[in-house]
Amino acid sequence: MTIITVNAPTGRLSPDQRRVLAETLTDAVLVPEVGRFSPPARAGFQVHFVEREPDMTAIGGRLLTDAGQELDVMVIDVAVMDGDWRRDVRAEVIERLLAALAEACGLPEPSPAWWVNFRVVEEGSWGSRGGVLSILSLLESGVFTEEKAEAIRAAVTA
């Protein structure tokens, strides 16, 4: 289970770009998380698009409306269940998210003002289905590769 929140200035992303990003951002996290592309795993992902007026965001201590230039500012916040999130796996996810955002925006590379926060929610701290949900209970769903399931078991029970 994963929540991806894209914070952007109002109107920065068109409905068509959000449609593309709903899928590509999901897959950017899904593949490293479960160890392969698995369309059934998409059901455990939510992507939220939050728009803010330019006078509700600041960078460098100045509101975007006062900055005197058009800054392309966006923040992607990713919250994932505890699992196999070694530094190299997190780096892969961050790079995949930024690449997907650049592609959807028709840019050759991500803006330096696009930032990603990657947060791992500790085992026992994720609520769903009327109670506390464990990543361990999801391992038998068939979406995880055996190698990834073993790595998750090792990471969570360590």
Tab-separated table of N, CA and C in Angstrom:
chain	number	residue	atom	x	y	z
A	1	MET	N	0.842	-1.160	0.000
A	1	MET	CA	0.000	0.000	0.000
A	1	MET	C	0.898	1.238	0.000
A	2	THR	N	0.576	2.141	-0.878
A	2	THR	CA	1.407	3.324	-1.073
A	2	THR	C	0.526	4.521	-1.377
A	3	ILE	N	0.912	5.675	-0.824
A	3	ILE	CA	0.225	6.927	-1.133
A	3	ILE	C	1.247	7.873	-1.736
A	4	ILE	N	0.939	8.374	-2.916
A	4	ILE	CA	1.790	9.336	-3.613
A	4	ILE	C	0.985	10.628	-3.715
A	5	THR	N	1.526	11.716	-3.165
A	5	THR	CA	0.848	13.006	-3.213
A	5	THR	C	1.695	13.975	-4.021
A	6	VAL	N	1.107	14.529	-5.062
A	6	VAL	CA	1.791	15.504	-5.913
A	6	VAL	C	1.238	16.883	-5.566
A	7	ASN	N	2.105	17.743	-5.069
A	7	ASN	CA	1.744	19.119	-4.729
A	7	ASN	C	2.280	20.023	-5.824
A	8	ALA	N	1.392	20.780	-6.471
A	8	ALA	CA	1.797	21.615	-7.603
A	8	ALA	C	0.993	22.915	-7.597
A	9	PRO	N	1.533	23.956	-8.229
A	9	PRO	CA	0.750	25.181	-8.369
A	9	PRO	C	-0.531	24.917	-9.171
A	10	THR	N	-1.562	25.646	-8.846
A	10	THR	CA	-2.841	25.506	-9.534
A	10	THR	C	-2.647	25.631	-11.048
A	11	GLY	N	-3.175	24.659	-11.775
A	11	GLY	CA	-3.122	24.679	-13.229
A	11	GLY	C	-1.826	24.163	-13.832
A	12	ARG	N	-0.834	23.793	-12.995
A	12	ARG	CA	0.448	23.329	-13.538
A	12	ARG	C	0.293	22.033	-14.310
A	13	LEU	N	-0.551	21.139	-13.816
A	13	LEU	CA	-0.764	19.847	-14.460
A	13	LEU	C	-2.165	19.793	-15.059
A	14	SER	N	-2.226	19.478	-16.327
A	14	SER	CA	-3.524	19.359	-16.995
A	14	SER	C	-4.179	18.036	-16.600
A	15	PRO	N	-5.485	17.898	-16.859
A	15	PRO	CA	-6.143	16.609	-16.600
A	15	PRO	C	-5.465	15.457	-17.349
A	16	ASP	N	-5.035	15.684	-18.595
A	16	ASP	CA	-4.358	14.617	-19.335
A	16	ASP	C	-3.034	14.245	-18.692
A	17	GLN	N	-2.292	15.237	-18.218
A	17	GLN	CA	-1.027	14.935	-17.533
A	17	GLN	C	-1.293	14.167	-16.238
A	18	ARG	N	-2.344	14.527	-15.504
A	18	ARG	CA	-2.672	13.804	-14.280
A	18	ARG	C	-3.084	12.370	-14.584
A	19	ARG	N	-3.790	12.139	-15.693
A	19	ARG	CA	-4.146	10.767	-16.072
A	19	ARG	C	-2.897	9.929	-16.322
A	20	VAL	N	-1.954	10.505	-17.044
A	20	VAL	CA	-0.694	9.799	-17.318
A	20	VAL	C	0.054	9.552	-16.009
A	21	LEU	N	0.170	10.597	-15.190
A	21	LEU	CA	0.922	10.478	-13.937
A	21	LEU	C	0.282	9.504	-12.952
A	22	ALA	N	-1.030	9.398	-12.953
A	22	ALA	CA	-1.688	8.439	-12.058
A	22	ALA	C	-1.127	7.044	-12.291
A	23	GLU	N	-0.874	6.709	-13.532
A	23	GLU	CA	-0.330	5.391	-13.869
A	23	GLU	C	1.192	5.336	-13.732
A	24	THR	N	1.889	6.329	-14.290
A	24	THR	CA	3.355	6.241	-14.311
A	24	THR	C	3.974	6.441	-12.934
A	25	LEU	N	3.384	7.280	-12.085
A	25	LEU	CA	3.908	7.429	-10.733
A	25	LEU	C	3.645	6.165	-9.916
A	26	THR	N	2.461	5.575	-10.111
A	26	THR	CA	2.167	4.299	-9.449
A	26	THR	C	3.223	3.267	-9.818
A	27	ASP	N	3.471	3.118	-11.112
A	27	ASP	CA	4.427	2.103	-11.552
A	27	ASP	C	5.861	2.427	-11.151
A	28	ALA	N	6.169	3.717	-10.998
A	28	ALA	CA	7.514	4.111	-10.587
A	28	ALA	C	7.854	3.570	-9.200
A	29	VAL	N	6.849	3.434	-8.354
A	29	VAL	CA	7.063	2.883	-7.015
A	29	VAL	C	6.774	1.386	-7.000
A	30	LEU	N	5.741	0.975	-7.716
A	30	LEU	CA	5.296	-0.416	-7.694
A	30	LEU	C	6.398	-1.397	-8.079
A	31	VAL	N	7.086	-1.143	-9.171
A	31	VAL	CA	8.075	-2.107	-9.670
A	31	VAL	C	9.182	-2.350	-8.646
A	32	PRO	N	9.819	-1.314	-8.089
A	32	PRO	CA	10.835	-1.582	-7.065
A	32	PRO	C	10.247	-2.170	-5.775
A	33	GLU	N	9.002	-1.819	-5.459
A	33	GLU	CA	8.405	-2.311	-4.216
A	33	GLU	C	8.087	-3.798	-4.264
A	34	VAL	N	7.502	-4.265	-5.370
A	34	VAL	CA	7.097	-5.677	-5.433
A	34	VAL	C	8.077	-6.545	-6.222
A	35	GLY	N	9.028	-5.911	-6.913
A	35	GLY	CA	10.061	-6.666	-7.609
A	35	GLY	C	9.786	-6.940	-9.071
A	36	ARG	N	8.651	-6.465	-9.579
A	36	ARG	CA	8.297	-6.662	-10.995
A	36	ARG	C	7.073	-5.805	-11.313
A	37	PHE	N	6.783	-5.690	-12.596
A	37	PHE	CA	5.550	-5.027	-12.996
A	37	PHE	C	4.406	-5.989	-12.743
A	38	SER	N	3.420	-5.559	-11.966
A	38	SER	CA	2.292	-6.411	-11.602
A	38	SER	C	1.024	-5.561	-11.546
A	39	PRO	N	0.263	-5.510	-12.666
A	39	PRO	CA	-0.953	-4.689	-12.680
A	39	PRO	C	-1.907	-4.914	-11.502
A	40	PRO	N	-2.098	-6.158	-11.004
A	40	PRO	CA	-3.000	-6.309	-9.849
A	40	PRO	C	-2.530	-5.545	-8.609
A	41	ALA	N	-1.227	-5.284	-8.495
A	41	ALA	CA	-0.715	-4.562	-7.328
A	41	ALA	C	-1.119	-3.092	-7.346
A	42	ARG	N	-1.506	-2.573	-8.501
A	42	ARG	CA	-1.900	-1.159	-8.591
A	42	ARG	C	-3.053	-0.817	-7.650
A	43	ALA	N	-3.876	-1.796	-7.305
A	43	ALA	CA	-5.013	-1.540	-6.416
A	43	ALA	C	-4.571	-1.050	-5.041
A	44	GLY	N	-3.331	-1.307	-4.668
A	44	GLY	CA	-2.812	-0.876	-3.378
A	44	GLY	C	-2.130	0.479	-3.411
A	45	PHE	N	-2.325	1.243	-4.468
A	45	PHE	CA	-1.676	2.540	-4.629
A	45	PHE	C	-2.723	3.627	-4.817
A	46	GLN	N	-2.499	4.750	-4.170
A	46	GLN	CA	-3.322	5.937	-4.389
A	46	GLN	C	-2.398	7.074	-4.798
A	47	VAL	N	-2.835	7.864	-5.777
A	47	VAL	CA	-2.124	9.076	-6.179
A	47	VAL	C	-3.082	10.242	-5.960
A	48	HIS	N	-2.619	11.222	-5.197
A	48	HIS	CA	-3.421	12.408	-4.898
A	48	HIS	C	-2.750	13.619	-5.528
A	49	PHE	N	-3.520	14.431	-6.207
A	49	PHE	CA	-3.013	15.667	-6.807
A	49	PHE	C	-3.573	16.831	-6.006
A	50	VAL	N	-2.687	17.626	-5.439
A	50	VAL	CA	-3.070	18.770	-4.623
A	50	VAL	C	-2.555	20.024	-5.316
A	51	GLU	N	-3.471	20.946	-5.589
A	51	GLU	CA	-3.078	22.208	-6.225
A	51	GLU	C	-3.111	23.329	-5.199
A	52	ARG	N	-2.130	24.217	-5.325
A	52	ARG	CA	-2.048	25.378	-4.443
A	52	ARG	C	-1.876	26.633	-5.292
A	53	GLU	N	-2.556	27.680	-4.898
A	53	GLU	CA	-2.380	28.966	-5.567
A	53	GLU	C	-0.941	29.431	-5.353
A	54	PRO	N	-0.382	30.180	-6.295
A	54	PRO	CA	1.014	30.616	-6.166
A	54	PRO	C	1.309	31.422	-4.900
A	55	ASP	N	0.292	32.051	-4.314
A	55	ASP	CA	0.543	32.781	-3.073
A	55	ASP	C	0.446	31.878	-1.839
A	56	MET	N	0.321	30.573	-2.072
A	56	MET	CA	0.288	29.595	-0.980
A	56	MET	C	1.545	28.727	-0.953
A	57	THR	N	2.525	29.051	-1.793
A	57	THR	CA	3.781	28.307	-1.846
A	57	THR	C	4.926	29.312	-1.908
A	58	ALA	N	5.981	29.011	-1.173
A	58	ALA	CA	7.173	29.864	-1.191
A	58	ALA	C	8.399	28.999	-1.437
A	59	ILE	N	9.390	29.576	-2.061
A	59	ILE	CA	10.697	28.946	-2.214
A	59	ILE	C	11.739	30.040	-2.024
A	60	GLY	N	12.771	29.719	-1.296
A	60	GLY	CA	13.797	30.707	-1.016
A	60	GLY	C	13.304	31.855	-0.160
A	61	GLY	N	12.253	31.617	0.615
A	61	GLY	CA	11.727	32.637	1.496
A	61	GLY	C	10.791	33.626	0.830
A	62	ARG	N	10.425	33.366	-0.419
A	62	ARG	CA	9.537	34.296	-1.136
A	62	ARG	C	8.367	33.524	-1.732
A	63	LEU	N	7.186	34.110	-1.645
A	63	LEU	CA	6.028	33.512	-2.291
A	63	LEU	C	6.277	33.434	-3.795
A	64	LEU	N	5.732	32.407	-4.420
A	64	LEU	CA	5.892	32.283	-5.868
A	64	LEU	C	5.366	33.513	-6.594
A	65	THR	N	4.299	34.104	-6.070
A	65	THR	CA	3.748	35.307	-6.718
A	65	THR	C	4.692	36.494	-6.625
A	66	ASP	N	5.605	36.491	-5.654
A	66	ASP	CA	6.542	37.601	-5.449
A	66	ASP	C	7.943	37.309	-5.968
A	67	ALA	N	8.181	36.109	-6.438
A	67	ALA	CA	9.543	35.699	-6.799
A	67	ALA	C	10.056	36.415	-8.054
A	68	GLY	N	9.164	36.982	-8.854
A	68	GLY	CA	9.595	37.729	-10.027
A	68	GLY	C	9.976	36.870	-11.208
A	69	GLN	N	9.798	35.590	-11.099
A	69	GLN	CA	10.059	34.694	-12.225
A	69	GLN	C	9.160	33.471	-12.085
A	70	GLU	N	8.971	32.798	-13.165
A	70	GLU	CA	8.144	31.597	-13.131
A	70	GLU	C	9.005	30.418	-12.670
A	71	LEU	N	8.821	30.004	-11.437
A	71	LEU	CA	9.539	28.854	-10.907
A	71	LEU	C	8.657	27.620	-11.039
A	72	ASP	N	9.221	26.545	-11.510
A	72	ASP	CA	8.486	25.292	-11.676
A	72	ASP	C	8.678	24.463	-10.411
A	73	VAL	N	7.818	24.702	-9.426
A	73	VAL	CA	7.939	24.089	-8.106
A	73	VAL	C	6.894	22.991	-7.954
A	74	MET	N	7.350	21.781	-7.606
A	74	MET	CA	6.432	20.694	-7.257
A	74	MET	C	7.103	19.826	-6.205
A	75	VAL	N	6.283	19.213	-5.357
A	75	VAL	CA	6.770	18.282	-4.348
A	75	VAL	C	5.954	17.003	-4.467
A	76	ILE	N	6.665	15.892	-4.533
A	76	ILE	CA	6.018	14.579	-4.500
A	76	ILE	C	6.325	13.968	-3.146
A	77	ASP	N	5.292	13.622	-2.414
A	77	ASP	CA	5.445	12.967	-1.117
A	77	ASP	C	5.002	11.522	-1.279
A	78	VAL	N	5.877	10.606	-0.927
A	78	VAL	CA	5.585	9.180	-1.060
A	78	VAL	C	5.594	8.555	0.331
A	79	ALA	N	4.514	7.882	0.684
A	79	ALA	CA	4.429	7.154	1.950
A	79	ALA	C	4.219	5.684	1.619
A	80	VAL	N	5.139	4.855	2.102
A	80	VAL	CA	5.097	3.417	1.818
A	80	VAL	C	5.087	2.631	3.124
A	81	MET	N	4.560	1.423	3.058
A	81	MET	CA	4.610	0.525	4.209
A	81	MET	C	6.043	0.050	4.396
A	82	ASP	N	6.377	-0.273	5.635
A	82	ASP	CA	7.703	-0.798	5.947
A	82	ASP	C	7.987	-1.987	5.034
A	83	GLY	N	9.212	-2.123	4.599
A	83	GLY	CA	9.558	-3.211	3.696
A	83	GLY	C	11.028	-3.150	3.320
A	84	ASP	N	11.330	-3.585	2.130
A	84	ASP	CA	12.707	-3.621	1.623
A	84	ASP	C	13.044	-2.272	0.992
A	85	TRP	N	13.344	-1.301	1.824
A	85	TRP	CA	13.605	0.053	1.342
A	85	TRP	C	15.044	0.461	1.626
A	86	ARG	N	15.967	-0.358	1.172
A	86	ARG	CA	17.384	0.007	1.275
A	86	ARG	C	17.616	1.312	0.518
A	87	ARG	N	18.725	1.957	0.798
A	87	ARG	CA	19.041	3.244	0.179
A	87	ARG	C	18.998	3.169	-1.347
A	88	ASP	N	19.527	2.108	-1.947
A	88	ASP	CA	19.540	1.998	-3.407
A	88	ASP	C	18.137	1.831	-3.976
A	89	VAL	N	17.250	1.171	-3.248
A	89	VAL	CA	15.865	1.005	-3.707
A	89	VAL	C	15.131	2.348	-3.619
A	90	ARG	N	15.345	3.077	-2.525
A	90	ARG	CA	14.730	4.406	-2.403
A	90	ARG	C	15.224	5.339	-3.504
A	91	ALA	N	16.522	5.290	-3.785
A	91	ALA	CA	17.082	6.140	-4.849
A	91	ALA	C	16.459	5.796	-6.197
A	92	GLU	N	16.279	4.506	-6.462
A	92	GLU	CA	15.652	4.090	-7.715
A	92	GLU	C	14.238	4.646	-7.824
A	93	VAL	N	13.474	4.574	-6.745
A	93	VAL	CA	12.098	5.083	-6.751
A	93	VAL	C	12.097	6.586	-7.009
A	94	ILE	N	12.940	7.320	-6.307
A	94	ILE	CA	12.983	8.781	-6.472
A	94	ILE	C	13.332	9.145	-7.912
A	95	GLU	N	14.324	8.484	-8.480
A	95	GLU	CA	14.708	8.760	-9.867
A	95	GLU	C	13.579	8.427	-10.838
A	96	ARG	N	12.878	7.319	-10.594
A	96	ARG	CA	11.773	6.925	-11.465
A	96	ARG	C	10.615	7.916	-11.370
A	97	LEU	N	10.324	8.416	-10.156
A	97	LEU	CA	9.259	9.400	-9.979
A	97	LEU	C	9.580	10.691	-10.724
A	98	LEU	N	10.790	11.190	-10.554
A	98	LEU	CA	11.173	12.443	-11.217
A	98	LEU	C	11.192	12.286	-12.731
A	99	ALA	N	11.648	11.138	-13.223
A	99	ALA	CA	11.651	10.896	-14.674
A	99	ALA	C	10.230	10.838	-15.219
A	100	ALA	N	9.329	10.184	-14.486
A	100	ALA	CA	7.929	10.100	-14.927
A	100	ALA	C	7.287	11.486	-14.961
A	101	LEU	N	7.598	12.308	-13.973
A	101	LEU	CA	7.046	13.662	-13.934
A	101	LEU	C	7.581	14.501	-15.092
A	102	ALA	N	8.887	14.410	-15.357
A	102	ALA	CA	9.471	15.161	-16.475
A	102	ALA	C	8.857	14.724	-17.801
A	103	GLU	N	8.705	13.418	-17.990
A	103	GLU	CA	8.136	12.918	-19.248
A	103	GLU	C	6.698	13.407	-19.420
A	104	ALA	N	5.899	13.325	-18.358
A	104	ALA	CA	4.501	13.771	-18.454
A	104	ALA	C	4.410	15.268	-18.732
A	105	CYS	N	5.400	16.022	-18.278
A	105	CYS	CA	5.409	17.475	-18.490
A	105	CYS	C	6.114	17.861	-19.778
A	106	GLY	N	6.596	16.882	-20.538
A	106	GLY	CA	7.251	17.157	-21.807
A	106	GLY	C	8.599	17.844	-21.670
A	107	LEU	N	9.287	17.572	-20.570
A	107	LEU	CA	10.579	18.193	-20.328
A	107	LEU	C	11.703	17.165	-20.439
A	108	PRO	N	12.881	17.596	-20.885
A	108	PRO	CA	13.989	16.641	-21.023
A	108	PRO	C	14.550	16.172	-19.690
A	109	GLU	N	14.361	16.973	-18.643
A	109	GLU	CA	14.843	16.583	-17.309
A	109	GLU	C	13.997	17.271	-16.246
A	110	PRO	N	14.024	16.739	-15.028
A	110	PRO	CA	13.234	17.343	-13.952
A	110	PRO	C	13.748	18.735	-13.584
A	111	SER	N	12.839	19.584	-13.151
A	111	SER	CA	13.197	20.903	-12.639
A	111	SER	C	13.954	20.732	-11.326
A	112	PRO	N	14.960	21.575	-11.066
A	112	PRO	CA	15.652	21.495	-9.777
A	112	PRO	C	14.745	21.864	-8.600
A	113	ALA	N	13.595	22.456	-8.866
A	113	ALA	CA	12.650	22.803	-7.803
A	113	ALA	C	11.552	21.754	-7.646
A	114	TRP	N	11.729	20.577	-8.243
A	114	TRP	CA	10.848	19.439	-7.983
A	114	TRP	C	11.545	18.598	-6.926
A	115	TRP	N	10.895	18.399	-5.830
A	115	TRP	CA	11.486	17.654	-4.726
A	115	TRP	C	10.622	16.448	-4.396
A	116	VAL	N	11.278	15.407	-3.891
A	116	VAL	CA	10.595	14.178	-3.488
A	116	VAL	C	10.913	13.895	-2.025
A	117	ASN	N	9.876	13.660	-1.243
A	117	ASN	CA	10.024	13.160	0.125
A	117	ASN	C	9.620	11.698	0.111
A	118	PHE	N	10.481	10.844	0.622
A	118	PHE	CA	10.203	9.406	0.665
A	118	PHE	C	10.115	9.005	2.134
A	119	ARG	N	8.925	8.564	2.546
A	119	ARG	CA	8.703	8.208	3.947
A	119	ARG	C	8.271	6.754	4.076
A	120	VAL	N	8.917	6.046	4.983
A	120	VAL	CA	8.551	4.668	5.288
A	120	VAL	C	7.737	4.683	6.575
A	121	VAL	N	6.531	4.156	6.489
A	121	VAL	CA	5.649	4.088	7.651
A	121	VAL	C	5.976	2.795	8.401
A	122	GLU	N	6.370	2.961	9.629
A	122	GLU	CA	6.821	1.843	10.458
A	122	GLU	C	5.766	0.737	10.559
A	123	GLU	N	6.234	-0.491	10.591
A	123	GLU	CA	5.354	-1.656	10.749
A	123	GLU	C	4.447	-1.437	11.960
A	124	GLY	N	3.152	-1.688	11.778
A	124	GLY	CA	2.177	-1.505	12.846
A	124	GLY	C	1.564	-0.112	12.881
A	125	SER	N	1.929	0.743	11.909
A	125	SER	CA	1.445	2.122	11.898
A	125	SER	C	0.622	2.462	10.663
A	126	TRP	N	0.181	1.454	9.911
A	126	TRP	CA	-0.618	1.672	8.706
A	126	TRP	C	-2.002	1.101	8.946
A	127	GLY	N	-3.025	1.937	8.815
A	127	GLY	CA	-4.389	1.472	9.030
A	127	GLY	C	-5.150	1.312	7.731
A	128	SER	N	-5.863	0.218	7.601
A	128	SER	CA	-6.697	-0.069	6.436
A	128	SER	C	-7.582	-1.261	6.761
A	129	ARG	N	-8.659	-1.406	5.997
A	129	ARG	CA	-9.538	-2.577	6.138
A	129	ARG	C	-10.086	-2.730	7.556
A	130	GLY	N	-10.273	-1.599	8.253
A	130	GLY	CA	-10.853	-1.634	9.587
A	130	GLY	C	-9.883	-1.893	10.714
A	131	GLY	N	-8.591	-1.867	10.451
A	131	GLY	CA	-7.615	-2.121	11.511
A	131	GLY	C	-6.206	-1.803	11.052
A	132	VAL	N	-5.240	-2.355	11.760
A	132	VAL	CA	-3.835	-2.170	11.424
A	132	VAL	C	-3.456	-3.217	10.384
A	133	LEU	N	-2.786	-2.772	9.333
A	133	LEU	CA	-2.400	-3.665	8.246
A	133	LEU	C	-0.887	-3.832	8.254
A	134	SER	N	-0.435	-5.050	8.073
A	134	SER	CA	0.990	-5.359	8.019
A	134	SER	C	1.376	-5.714	6.593
A	135	ILE	N	2.542	-5.248	6.174
A	135	ILE	CA	3.073	-5.644	4.865
A	135	ILE	C	3.220	-7.164	4.799
A	136	LEU	N	3.498	-7.783	5.941
A	136	LEU	CA	3.694	-9.235	5.962
A	136	LEU	C	2.437	-9.978	5.509
A	137	SER	N	1.261	-9.423	5.833
A	137	SER	CA	0.016	-10.086	5.428
A	137	SER	C	-0.238	-9.959	3.931
A	138	LEU	N	0.448	-9.033	3.272
A	138	LEU	CA	0.263	-8.839	1.829
A	138	LEU	C	1.212	-9.690	0.986
A	139	LEU	N	2.205	-10.287	1.613
A	139	LEU	CA	3.225	-11.017	0.855
A	139	LEU	C	2.680	-12.245	0.148
A	140	GLU	N	1.593	-12.798	0.638
A	140	GLU	CA	1.010	-13.997	0.023
A	140	GLU	C	0.025	-13.660	-1.094
A	141	SER	N	-0.076	-12.392	-1.454
A	141	SER	CA	-1.040	-11.957	-2.470
A	141	SER	C	-0.654	-12.391	-3.876
A	142	GLY	N	0.598	-12.766	-4.078
A	142	GLY	CA	1.047	-13.190	-5.395
A	142	GLY	C	1.632	-12.078	-6.251
A	143	VAL	N	1.609	-10.837	-5.775
A	143	VAL	CA	2.149	-9.740	-6.582
A	143	VAL	C	3.647	-9.550	-6.362
A	144	PHE	N	4.169	-9.974	-5.218
A	144	PHE	CA	5.587	-9.815	-4.917
A	144	PHE	C	6.392	-10.969	-5.504
A	145	THR	N	7.587	-10.670	-6.010
A	145	THR	CA	8.478	-11.760	-6.397
A	145	THR	C	8.922	-12.455	-5.114
A	146	GLU	N	9.339	-13.693	-5.224
A	146	GLU	CA	9.804	-14.428	-4.045
A	146	GLU	C	11.026	-13.751	-3.432
A	147	GLU	N	11.908	-13.247	-4.285
A	147	GLU	CA	13.106	-12.562	-3.781
A	147	GLU	C	12.728	-11.318	-2.987
A	148	LYS	N	11.772	-10.547	-3.502
A	148	LYS	CA	11.343	-9.329	-2.816
A	148	LYS	C	10.620	-9.680	-1.520
A	149	ALA	N	9.783	-10.709	-1.545
A	149	ALA	CA	9.077	-11.132	-0.333
A	149	ALA	C	10.072	-11.535	0.755
A	150	GLU	N	11.112	-12.249	0.390
A	150	GLU	CA	12.142	-12.646	1.368
A	150	GLU	C	12.861	-11.427	1.919
A	151	ALA	N	13.189	-10.477	1.056
A	151	ALA	CA	13.875	-9.262	1.500
A	151	ALA	C	12.978	-8.451	2.449
A	152	ILE	N	11.684	-8.406	2.164
A	152	ILE	CA	10.753	-7.679	3.027
A	152	ILE	C	10.645	-8.361	4.377
A	153	ARG	N	10.513	-9.682	4.378
A	153	ARG	CA	10.440	-10.420	5.646
A	153	ARG	C	11.681	-10.138	6.492
A	154	ALA	N	12.843	-10.176	5.860
A	154	ALA	CA	14.099	-9.933	6.582
A	154	ALA	C	14.158	-8.519	7.133
A	155	ALA	N	13.723	-7.544	6.338
A	155	ALA	CA	13.794	-6.146	6.756
A	155	ALA	C	12.814	-5.839	7.885
A	156	VAL	N	11.602	-6.372	7.786
A	156	VAL	CA	10.542	-6.029	8.749
A	156	VAL	C	10.713	-6.778	10.064
A	157	THR	N	11.215	-7.985	10.008
A	157	THR	CA	11.332	-8.783	11.247
A	157	THR	C	12.701	-8.648	11.888
A	158	ALA	N	13.580	-7.835	11.315
A	158	ALA	CA	14.936	-7.670	11.878
A	158	ALA	C	14.913	-6.899	13.178
